Amino acid sequence: MQHDKILILDFGSQVTQLIARRVREAHVFCEVQPCDVSDQWIRDYAADGLLKGVILSGSHASVYEDTTDKAPPAVFTLGVPVLGICYGMQTMAQQLGGKVEGHHLREFGPAAVRARGHTKLLENIADFTTPDGHGMLNVWMSHGDKVTELPPGFKLMASTDSCPIAGMADEERRFYAVQFHPEVTHTAQGKAILERFVLEICGARPDWVMRDHVAEAVESIRRQVGDEEVILGLSGGVDSSVAAALIHRAIGDQLTCVFVDHGLLRLNEGDMVMDMFVGKLHAKVIRVDASALFLGELQGVSDPEAKRKIIGNEFVTVFKQEAAKLTSAGAKGAKWLAQGTIYPDVIESGGAKSKKAVTIKSHHNVGGLPEQLGLKLLEPLRDLFKDEVRELGEALGLPHDMVYRHPFPGPGLGVRILGEVKKEYADLLRRADAIFIEELRNFRDAASGKSWYDLTSQAFAVFLPVKSVGVMGDGRTYDYVVALRAVQTSDFMTADWAELPYALLKKVSSRIINEVRGINRVTYDVSSKPPATIEWE
């Protein structure tokens, strides 16, 4: 690829990949690498002349600790612009001769930052102006340490009442740094700030476009795979569907999709998957009913991480069996395992390339399957965000309804049934979830005309393994509870609960209680991420 590029050095922040997402939204290619790459690696990376700038991410660490990572010194001698964010600002300050200290007064949450110094990064970017004529920015802070002394050559660029140095700049060398996080949606002008840095200060070409990426991705897959066979775990979700369509475009019948019904799918999902991929795309798909195997292994297990690992391990078992069958049938045998892994999966598993992020939860399709599987790993979507995957799917000609279907976790209903997974629970949840989704599609917002399914980013029902007393007719009931969950988000790293109309919630609740015998109470989850996660487990 001959795209201009931005290098993002990851110091272990949970939102590092959001920086990459914002850069990609500006149609500029970027890559995330661990912060401890060598000076020689940095120089080699820049040798092709396509590197236009470097961004230093945040971190949970403190720069003044002896064991703390620093940016490779070569970053500051390349002659390209550098942007430090939060910890990235602090390590820039300390490495270039400034001073960073811990402070008893921390800033976690929204803050109003005053722009100072009229630097190119913040010029004419403001959310409001004070009566005194000062430009102000509504930003998101997340730090305990702060820069207390500017490095030589730097001037003050921004401040808050509790953080006098909230931004600094050396415009001669094109070094900029901010204490706040422009990558998160809570910073209102964050997109404008990052676009200013990438497009104007760095001068990168905005030529990273998904419709053009199809040809590059197809060529990359063909180079990797050659004439070997590929087996792909097809779930029916957006990620695995786009991966299947992309790989099929590249190598055709060298791809065999294995669709595993683990007994934890949504209502009628298996039939819909087969209709799309066999009936419409004419791909080779083997359907495996492994529900008894999965449910048997999950019996008596209630810990969320244990459930995820069991489901991941059983996938290995199924794939080994299917690969062996293909070989014994006289075919060359699969040499590659393809997966629909995307960036958010990698982040939340603590699997970012830096290996420094704190693990939130594991994903069964991240990090490679056990070596005994004997297959090489093909992950053509691993460096793409969800919105890029959707754009790629449309460019490949997949139906809009499939491409914009809400995400569904790899472990399926296994992580939407709290505690032990039982077939009875899965059957109840399937029906309740289907009613919720159906009504979200039916209800339309008067202002936009869109369905509430399209206005939410992810929506589903969760089964709670507790019973509550109810009354139906003249009789007493003692049945289970489901919680409805619907969120709105642009990046899935942060999310707000969706303010669904009361009439919609009322109808969903009434239908579930009347149509799903065994459930007598419906609740609605009004937790945002953070502090909650989108899924319950």
Phi, psi and omega in degrees: 000136181249047178268144164303151185218152173245134178261126177250120178264123189264119177261009174106013178289146176292342184248018179303317183293340175294327176299313179299320180298317180295322178294317179297326178298333175277006179064034175244132180288141177214160177225148175255130178229155178298147184292341185263024171296157186280163174302319180295321178299317180299315181294320178295321181296326182272356189294334182279357177079003182268347179286121184252348180182164181231139175238131178259125187278178173280181181195161174273356185271178176242134188290337185274002175279144185298327185272002186284143179290148175238160175289143175304130182306331181298336179305322186271003179239005182287335184087011177252158179298149178229134176240122176258135181240121177057251177302325178301324175293318183293318180288327174299314181298312184292319182291334183259012172107006176270195183222139179233136180224154171284159182214145181289337181261108182261161177235111176229105181130197184291148178209155175256120183253133175267125176282137181225158170084352176052051179277160181297327183298319185252003183302125178062020174248116180200154175268327176200167180239134180286164176304335178276001178088014180274130175286133184236146179239134173270113189231176177243122178256150175202078183203154173248323178276165178206156175284126181250349178213126181290145174290159177304137178090351181263152173235159180292133181244334182199157179204158168232172180299323182263354180224086184302330177246087180260001177190147181213158183209140167241093190286340177294318178268358183060044174257126180228152179205142179228143179280335180274177184251099179287346184283339182272152184294340180292339173273106192302319182260017183301318179298317180295321180295313181291324176295321177300315181295311188288313187275320185264308182289315179278334180070030181284144179282132179275070185243018178268098186230133187298324181296332176275337182288337182305310182297320179296316181294319178299315179296320179298317179297316180298321178295317181295312192274324185064231180256017182277163182270148180235138173244134184234135175278107185262117180262338185097351176284174184300312187295309181291329179293315179293319178300317180297315181295320180293313181293321178297321176299324184281317190232003174057235186286359171289347179263130170240121178270135175248114180260111184261117173270102183268012178080007184233030179269168176285170185300126177061018185293321182302315181294323180294320179297313181296320179299319182289308191276327177271312184289322187254318182267348178059037177271159176278119182228127173257123179262125183241122175270098182247022186299320181296320180298310183294312183295328178293317180291333181275352183300127178082359182262127182239342182289129183302314180295322179296319179298315179300318181292322177297314180297318177298317180295321180291328174299319178302314181301313182296316181294322177299318180295317181291322177297320179295321179297318180298319181293316182292339180280001176102356178284169179295337181091144181289135176249347183233142170251119180261142180222156180266034180299133176235173185308310183302326175301315183295317182298307188289345175269004185066024185258015176302156188301337180286338184059022184252347183287148177285133181288127175268309176200154181269153174243135187291345182252027181237142174093001180088147177278163181307148185301331184294348177295329176074021180239144173282154186260129177241113182232081187289348181251007190302330183258014182251147173272166185303317181294326177291323177298317179297315178300319179295319179300316178295321178297332178276354177091014178287151181299145181303316183298327178285314184295324182258022173290145180298148178299148177227128185293149178306315178288000176061220182292352179299333178253009173247002169253110183289136180078213184296141179264125177232152180301320179302316180295316181298319180296318178295315183295320179305313184290318179296317181296319181297321178296315180301311182294320180300316182287328174298322178289327183283323183280133180241144177283128185297323184289315185262338184080358181275154175287156179289342173293317179287335181277347175254151181271329178203133180215141182191170175253149179238134179269126178256124185279049176230155179246149177227157181280138176218178178221130177228119186067233178258008186249158178268139174242155176220087191231182188277170183240140170240149174248136175267141181227126175217129183231158174238131183201155175256349187219352180066003173271325171232153182203147174249144177292143185280132179276075182293147178299143179302323181298322177294312180298322180297316181292318179300313180300314181298316181294317181298313183293325182276330186258340182249093181293125184121349176238127181234007180210135180235131178240165178236130184276119180247041178257139177261166176246124345288169012274340178280167167262170180291307174284157181277336179230000000 
